[in-house]
Short mmCIF file of C-alpha atoms in Angstrom, two decimals:
data_model
loop_
_atom_site.label_atom_id
_atom_site.label_comp_id
_atom_site.label_asym_id
_atom_site.label_seq_id
_atom_site.Cartn_x
_atom_site.Cartn_y
_atom_site.Cartn_z
CA UNK A 1 0.04 -0.05 0.08
CA UNK A 2 1.10 3.60 -0.49
CA UNK A 3 3.97 4.65 1.89
CA UNK A 4 1.94 7.62 3.39
CA UNK A 5 0.44 8.23 6.80
CA UNK A 6 0.79 6.53 10.13
CA UNK A 7 2.17 3.00 10.54
CA UNK A 8 0.78 0.23 12.98
CA UNK A 9 2.35 -2.81 14.22
CA UNK A 10 2.55 -5.52 11.56
CA UNK A 11 0.79 -8.28 13.55
CA UNK A 12 -2.14 -9.72 11.23
CA UNK A 13 -4.62 -8.63 10.43
CA UNK A 14 -3.02 -5.22 9.86
CA UNK A 15 -4.96 -2.32 11.43
CA UNK A 16 -4.20 1.09 10.01
CA UNK A 17 -5.74 4.56 10.59
CA UNK A 18 -5.71 7.16 8.05
CA UNK A 19 -4.14 10.71 8.66
CA UNK A 20 -5.70 13.91 8.31
CA UNK A 21 -5.43 13.74 4.43
CA UNK A 22 -6.90 10.15 4.34
CA UNK A 23 -3.57 8.48 3.70
CA UNK A 24 -2.40 5.22 5.02
CA UNK A 25 0.41 2.73 4.92
CA UNK A 26 0.57 -0.98 5.82
CA UNK A 27 3.91 -2.71 5.84
CA UNK A 28 5.19 -6.32 5.63
CA UNK A 29 2.26 -7.64 3.81
CA UNK A 30 2.32 -11.23 2.41
CA UNK A 31 2.77 -11.15 -1.44
CA UNK A 32 -0.37 -12.04 -3.54
CA UNK A 33 -4.02 -10.70 -3.46
CA UNK A 34 -4.64 -8.87 -0.13
CA UNK A 35 -8.09 -7.96 1.00
CA UNK A 36 -8.43 -4.38 1.95
CA UNK A 37 -11.60 -3.45 4.23
CA UNK A 38 -12.43 0.19 5.34
CA UNK A 39 -14.71 1.49 7.86
CA UNK A 40 -15.43 5.24 8.66
CA UNK A 41 -18.09 6.74 10.63
CA UNK A 42 -21.02 8.02 8.53
CA UNK A 43 -19.77 5.99 5.44
CA UNK A 44 -20.66 2.82 4.02
CA UNK A 45 -18.04 0.09 4.61
CA UNK A 46 -16.00 -0.84 1.45
CA UNK A 47 -13.81 -3.88 0.41
CA UNK A 48 -11.53 -4.06 -2.33
CA UNK A 49 -8.43 -6.25 -3.41
CA UNK A 50 -4.91 -5.21 -4.14
CA UNK A 51 -2.11 -7.26 -5.71
CA UNK A 52 1.04 -7.04 -3.69
CA UNK A 53 4.35 -8.25 -5.42
CA UNK A 54 7.34 -9.35 -3.38
CA UNK A 55 9.65 -6.49 -2.43
CA UNK A 56 7.41 -3.76 -4.01
CA UNK A 57 5.02 -1.23 -3.02
CA UNK A 58 1.48 -1.07 -4.25
CA UNK A 59 -0.87 2.06 -4.25
CA UNK A 60 -4.78 2.22 -4.28
CA UNK A 61 -7.39 4.99 -3.95
CA UNK A 62 -10.50 4.06 -1.93
CA UNK A 63 -13.40 6.22 -2.50
CA UNK A 64 -15.99 5.77 0.31
CA UNK A 65 -19.85 6.77 -0.22
CA UNK A 66 -22.10 8.08 2.45
CA UNK A 67 -24.53 5.22 2.05
CA UNK A 68 -28.15 5.19 3.35
CA UNK A 69 -29.60 5.84 6.71
CA UNK A 70 -31.93 3.30 8.45
CA UNK A 71 -33.98 4.49 11.46
CA UNK A 72 -36.85 3.03 13.57
CA UNK A 73 -38.03 2.05 17.10
CA UNK A 74 -37.58 -1.27 18.62
CA UNK A 75 -40.39 -2.73 20.73
CA UNK A 76 -41.21 -6.04 22.30
CA UNK A 77 -44.53 -7.79 21.74
CA UNK A 78 -47.00 -6.27 24.38
CA UNK A 79 -43.72 -4.89 26.27
CA UNK A 80 -43.19 -1.51 24.83
CA UNK A 81 -39.98 0.13 23.88
CA UNK A 82 -36.95 -2.14 23.85
CA UNK A 83 -34.03 -0.30 25.39
CA UNK A 84 -30.52 -1.69 24.69
CA UNK A 85 -31.42 -3.67 21.55
CA UNK A 86 -28.55 -4.08 19.20
CA UNK A 87 -29.54 -3.51 15.61
CA UNK A 88 -26.95 -4.97 13.11
CA UNK A 89 -26.16 -5.45 9.35
CA UNK A 90 -23.51 -8.03 8.82
CA UNK A 91 -21.65 -10.10 11.44
CA UNK A 92 -21.76 -8.51 14.93
CA UNK A 93 -18.30 -9.93 15.48
CA UNK A 94 -16.77 -8.34 12.20
CA UNK A 95 -15.30 -5.04 11.82
CA UNK A 96 -17.28 -4.30 8.82
CA UNK A 97 -20.67 -4.81 10.55
CA UNK A 98 -22.79 -1.63 11.18
CA UNK A 99 -24.24 -1.90 14.57
CA UNK A 100 -25.93 0.38 17.27
CA UNK A 101 -27.97 -0.05 20.47
CA UNK A 102 -31.40 1.39 20.68
CA UNK A 103 -31.84 4.18 23.02
CA UNK A 104 -34.16 4.34 26.24
CA UNK A 105 -37.33 5.09 23.94
CA UNK A 106 -36.36 2.14 21.68
CA UNK A 107 -35.24 4.45 18.85
CA UNK A 108 -32.20 3.79 16.81
CA UNK A 109 -30.30 5.31 13.69
CA UNK A 110 -27.98 3.26 11.57
CA UNK A 111 -25.93 5.30 9.16
CA UNK A 112 -23.84 4.03 6.12
CA UNK A 113 -25.75 1.22 4.69
CA UNK A 114 -24.17 0.10 1.34
CA UNK A 115 -26.35 -0.03 -1.65
CA UNK A 116 -27.80 -3.38 -2.75
CA UNK A 117 -29.75 -6.05 -0.73
CA UNK A 118 -29.12 -5.73 3.05
CA UNK A 119 -30.18 -7.88 5.97
CA UNK A 120 -30.75 -6.22 9.26
CA UNK A 121 -31.53 -7.97 12.42
CA UNK A 122 -32.37 -6.89 16.03
CA UNK A 123 -31.85 -8.77 19.09
CA UNK A 124 -32.17 -8.36 23.13
CA UNK A 125 -31.61 -11.28 25.33
CA UNK A 126 -34.97 -12.12 27.03
CA UNK A 127 -37.08 -10.28 24.56
CA UNK A 128 -36.41 -12.18 21.29
CA UNK A 129 -35.34 -11.25 17.84
CA UNK A 130 -36.46 -9.89 14.50
CA UNK A 131 -34.90 -9.45 10.92
CA UNK A 132 -35.62 -8.01 7.53
CA UNK A 133 -34.22 -7.84 4.16
CA UNK A 134 -34.02 -4.19 2.49
CA UNK A 135 -33.26 -3.12 -0.97
CA UNK A 136 -30.99 -0.06 -0.46
CA UNK A 137 -30.25 2.78 -2.63
CA UNK A 138 -27.44 5.19 -2.03
CA UNK A 139 -27.98 8.14 0.37
CA UNK A 140 -31.70 7.36 1.18
CA UNK A 141 -33.50 7.27 4.40
CA UNK A 142 -35.27 3.90 5.23
CA UNK A 143 -37.55 2.91 8.23
CA UNK A 144 -37.84 -0.31 10.01
CA UNK A 145 -39.69 -0.82 13.33
CA UNK A 146 -38.82 -4.33 14.41
CA UNK A 147 -40.92 -6.12 16.94
CA UNK A 148 -39.01 -8.55 19.13
CA UNK A 149 -40.63 -12.04 19.88
CA UNK A 150 -39.69 -15.50 20.89
CA UNK A 151 -43.06 -17.13 21.09
CA UNK A 152 -43.98 -17.82 17.45
CA UNK A 153 -44.45 -21.07 15.84
CA UNK A 154 -43.49 -22.85 12.45
CA UNK A 155 -45.93 -25.46 11.61
CA UNK A 156 -45.40 -27.72 8.78
CA UNK A 157 -46.16 -31.35 7.17
CA UNK A 158 -43.71 -33.55 5.28
CA UNK A 159 -45.46 -35.55 2.48
CA UNK A 160 -44.18 -37.96 -0.25
CA UNK A 161 -45.00 -37.46 -3.86
CA UNK A 162 -48.59 -38.79 -3.55
CA UNK A 163 -49.23 -36.56 -0.58
CA UNK A 164 -48.96 -39.20 2.16
CA UNK A 165 -47.54 -38.06 5.37
CA UNK A 166 -43.92 -39.15 6.08
CA UNK A 167 -43.29 -40.06 9.82
CA UNK A 168 -40.16 -40.33 11.92
CA UNK A 169 -38.15 -37.92 9.62
CA UNK A 170 -35.70 -35.56 11.47
CA UNK A 171 -36.27 -31.79 11.12
CA UNK A 172 -33.30 -29.64 11.89
CA UNK A 173 -34.05 -25.80 12.32
CA UNK A 174 -31.23 -23.35 12.02
CA UNK A 175 -31.58 -19.68 12.72
CA UNK A 176 -29.79 -17.47 10.27
CA UNK A 177 -28.68 -14.14 11.29
CA UNK A 178 -25.96 -11.86 9.79
CA UNK A 179 -23.67 -11.89 6.87
CA UNK A 180 -22.68 -15.38 5.47
CA UNK A 181 -25.88 -17.02 7.03
CA UNK A 182 -24.38 -17.20 10.48
CA UNK A 183 -25.97 -20.25 11.97
CA UNK A 184 -26.45 -19.39 15.54
CA UNK A 185 -28.84 -22.13 16.69
CA UNK A 186 -29.86 -25.71 15.78
CA UNK A 187 -32.92 -27.64 17.13
CA UNK A 188 -34.14 -30.97 16.26
CA UNK A 189 -37.77 -32.18 15.89
CA UNK A 190 -39.23 -35.37 14.27
CA UNK A 191 -42.16 -35.59 12.13
CA UNK A 192 -45.33 -37.22 13.76
CA UNK A 193 -48.58 -38.35 12.80
CA UNK A 194 -49.32 -37.63 9.18
CA UNK A 195 -45.86 -36.12 8.83
CA UNK A 196 -46.73 -33.17 10.92
CA UNK A 197 -44.10 -31.04 12.87
CA UNK A 198 -44.14 -28.01 14.95
CA UNK A 199 -41.15 -25.61 15.98
CA UNK A 200 -42.20 -23.67 19.02
CA UNK A 201 -40.33 -20.59 20.65
CA UNK A 202 -39.48 -19.08 17.24
CA UNK A 203 -38.75 -15.43 16.46
CA UNK A 204 -39.66 -13.21 13.39
CA UNK A 205 -36.42 -14.09 11.74
CA UNK A 206 -35.41 -16.33 8.80
CA UNK A 207 -34.86 -19.99 9.54
CA UNK A 208 -33.36 -22.82 7.40
CA UNK A 209 -35.16 -26.23 7.67
CA UNK A 210 -33.30 -29.52 6.73
CA UNK A 211 -35.41 -32.65 6.49
CA UNK A 212 -33.29 -36.00 7.25
CA UNK A 213 -34.42 -39.62 6.73
CA UNK A 214 -33.98 -41.66 9.76
CA UNK A 215 -30.16 -42.32 10.39
CA UNK A 216 -29.28 -40.42 7.14
CA UNK A 217 -26.12 -38.26 7.08
CA UNK A 218 -27.30 -35.80 4.45
CA UNK A 219 -30.57 -33.95 4.24
CA UNK A 220 -33.23 -34.95 1.50
CA UNK A 221 -34.73 -31.59 1.53
CA UNK A 222 -33.47 -28.13 2.32
CA UNK A 223 -35.91 -25.07 2.74
CA UNK A 224 -34.43 -21.63 2.84
CA UNK A 225 -36.01 -18.31 4.23
CA UNK A 226 -38.67 -19.98 6.34
CA UNK A 227 -40.46 -17.64 8.75
CA UNK A 228 -43.31 -18.19 11.40
CA UNK A 229 -46.56 -17.76 9.67
CA UNK A 230 -50.21 -18.64 10.39
CA UNK A 231 -51.16 -21.99 9.07
CA UNK A 232 -49.29 -25.16 7.99
CA UNK A 233 -47.02 -25.54 4.80
CA UNK A 234 -46.20 -28.63 3.00
CA UNK A 235 -42.73 -30.14 2.48
CA UNK A 236 -42.79 -32.48 -0.37
CA UNK A 237 -40.14 -35.18 -0.44
CA UNK A 238 -39.26 -36.49 -3.87
CA UNK A 239 -38.11 -40.25 -3.73
CA UNK A 240 -35.38 -39.35 -6.12
CA UNK A 241 -33.88 -37.11 -3.24
CA UNK A 242 -33.67 -39.99 -0.79
CA UNK A 243 -30.29 -41.76 0.17
CA UNK A 244 -29.77 -44.80 -2.05
CA UNK A 245 -26.20 -44.51 -3.63
CA UNK A 246 -22.92 -45.76 -2.48
CA UNK A 247 -19.31 -45.07 -2.89
CA UNK A 248 -16.87 -48.07 -3.24
CA UNK A 249 -13.04 -48.21 -3.19
CA UNK A 250 -9.94 -49.73 -1.83
CA UNK A 251 -7.17 -47.93 0.05
CA UNK A 252 -3.44 -48.94 -0.70
CA UNK A 253 0.03 -47.77 0.67
CA UNK A 254 2.63 -46.67 -1.66
CA UNK A 255 3.94 -50.29 -1.96
CA UNK A 256 0.50 -51.66 -3.04
CA UNK A 257 -0.44 -53.25 0.23
CA UNK A 258 -3.90 -52.76 1.44
CA UNK A 259 -4.46 -50.35 4.21
CA UNK A 260 -7.17 -51.35 6.95
CA UNK A 261 -8.88 -48.92 9.50
CA UNK A 262 -8.83 -45.91 7.01
CA UNK A 263 -11.45 -43.26 6.96
CA UNK A 264 -13.32 -41.60 4.02
CA UNK A 265 -14.34 -38.10 4.72
CA UNK A 266 -17.43 -37.17 2.56
CA UNK A 267 -18.44 -33.59 2.54
CA UNK A 268 -21.54 -32.49 0.92
CA UNK A 269 -23.07 -29.05 0.13
CA UNK A 270 -24.69 -28.57 3.47
CA UNK A 271 -22.83 -30.36 6.05
CA UNK A 272 -19.67 -32.48 6.40
CA UNK A 273 -19.88 -36.12 7.02
CA UNK A 274 -17.08 -38.46 8.25
CA UNK A 275 -17.49 -42.31 8.01
CA UNK A 276 -15.38 -45.04 8.95
CA UNK A 277 -14.99 -46.69 5.49
CA UNK A 278 -13.20 -50.11 6.52
CA UNK A 279 -15.74 -52.63 7.85
CA UNK A 280 -14.45 -55.27 10.07
CA UNK A 281 -14.86 -58.31 7.98
CA UNK A 282 -13.16 -56.50 5.09
CA UNK A 283 -10.40 -54.87 7.27
CA UNK A 284 -7.44 -56.77 5.81
CA UNK A 285 -8.44 -55.77 2.16
CA UNK A 286 -8.75 -52.13 2.70
CA UNK A 287 -12.03 -52.06 0.95
CA UNK A 288 -14.87 -49.57 1.90
CA UNK A 289 -18.57 -48.79 1.15
CA UNK A 290 -19.85 -45.41 2.15
CA UNK A 291 -23.36 -44.62 2.10
CA UNK A 292 -26.40 -44.63 1.69
CA UNK A 293 -25.98 -40.94 0.02
CA UNK A 294 -28.55 -38.96 -1.66
CA UNK A 295 -27.58 -37.74 -5.23
CA UNK A 296 -25.39 -34.70 -5.10
CA UNK A 297 -21.71 -33.64 -5.37
CA UNK A 298 -19.38 -34.55 -2.69
CA UNK A 299 -15.73 -33.69 -1.71
CA UNK A 300 -13.82 -36.70 -0.60
CA UNK A 301 -10.55 -37.26 1.47
CA UNK A 302 -9.00 -40.45 2.82
CA UNK A 303 -7.26 -40.43 6.27
CA UNK A 304 -5.15 -43.26 7.61
CA UNK A 305 -2.96 -43.33 10.53
CA UNK A 306 0.77 -42.64 9.70
CA UNK A 307 -0.07 -41.25 6.22
CA UNK A 308 -0.67 -37.66 4.98
CA UNK A 309 -4.40 -37.13 4.05
CA UNK A 310 -5.24 -38.03 0.56
CA UNK A 311 -7.39 -35.44 -1.25
CA UNK A 312 -9.64 -37.21 -3.99
CA UNK A 313 -11.33 -34.12 -5.03
CA UNK A 314 -15.15 -33.76 -5.81
CA UNK A 315 -17.27 -36.64 -7.27
CA UNK A 316 -20.72 -36.61 -8.64
CA UNK A 317 -23.41 -38.93 -7.46
CA UNK A 318 -25.99 -38.19 -10.09
CA UNK A 319 -28.42 -41.05 -10.06
CA UNK A 320 -30.65 -42.84 -7.73
CA UNK A 321 -29.29 -46.15 -6.40
CA UNK A 322 -26.00 -45.42 -8.05
CA UNK A 323 -22.73 -47.23 -7.10
CA UNK A 324 -19.75 -45.13 -7.68
CA UNK A 325 -16.47 -47.01 -7.80
CA UNK A 326 -13.45 -44.94 -6.81
CA UNK A 327 -11.03 -47.84 -7.51
CA UNK A 328 -7.68 -48.11 -5.90
CA UNK A 329 -6.87 -44.88 -3.78
CA UNK A 330 -3.01 -44.75 -3.17
CA UNK A 331 -1.62 -43.11 -0.04
CA UNK A 332 1.74 -41.35 -0.03
CA UNK A 333 4.61 -41.99 2.52
CA UNK A 334 5.10 -39.27 5.30
CA UNK A 335 7.06 -36.41 4.07
CA UNK A 336 6.98 -37.07 0.42
#
């Protein structure tokens, strides 16, 4: 970065303040693409990338915009103004988040919202939460009056393709607040008579619902942006989304000898899944069978004691009841 302005200690991440002319300098950066993030009171946060070559200096100009202003009053359901509620865009724990606390009368003002789609959430312990999504234009004033709650319900029913209720399926509920879909809670329920399920103690925020077959490692259905609402909604489970496929293979050491006791780590699009791939009766042969898995794309890795992890990469399981043979998987000697 440009050699102007005050310097700060070089411990990562670099924190640099601009001088009276808006100039800054950061030293001892690693070479390559470097992320630069800027925050200034009254302006929208800004992120950019700069290429840093070994032994050289890079210069960049960052132009901040005023952004929009969001104002409103936070209340609790039947409780009046909610003092001390934190109102946030982005991740509360990150420097680029915009965050304020509501005043004694529940009012707040959040300045510097960047243009585009913005998620805002409000939260006070013991009162509940609320969230909304706004489309922001530059330098406008918006209003949102959140009502905090924690006693709402999500009612649903899981059915098959013919409309028959599916019972004993797991329903995992994840609360989604902040940038990057920050999962802040996870609750589990089961579908009951007729496939019905009930999520109590919910707030007026977006949830993600994941539906699992009994004992399955990956969900067969994922619903985004589910909010509490009157009435019951249907989750239709397609039979082609159920777990029915397997991964086969054999693990060998660099000499060609079979390796028993290895593990195949299988990571899907939603969750990571680790399975011991060597069954007892086949342990001396180093063979494995992983599954059942639903159709999808998986990232695979083999781990065996005494050897570096073997990255297999991604494999597509594209058909129902498919058998994907990975063949012989060769480990490396440690240090090579």
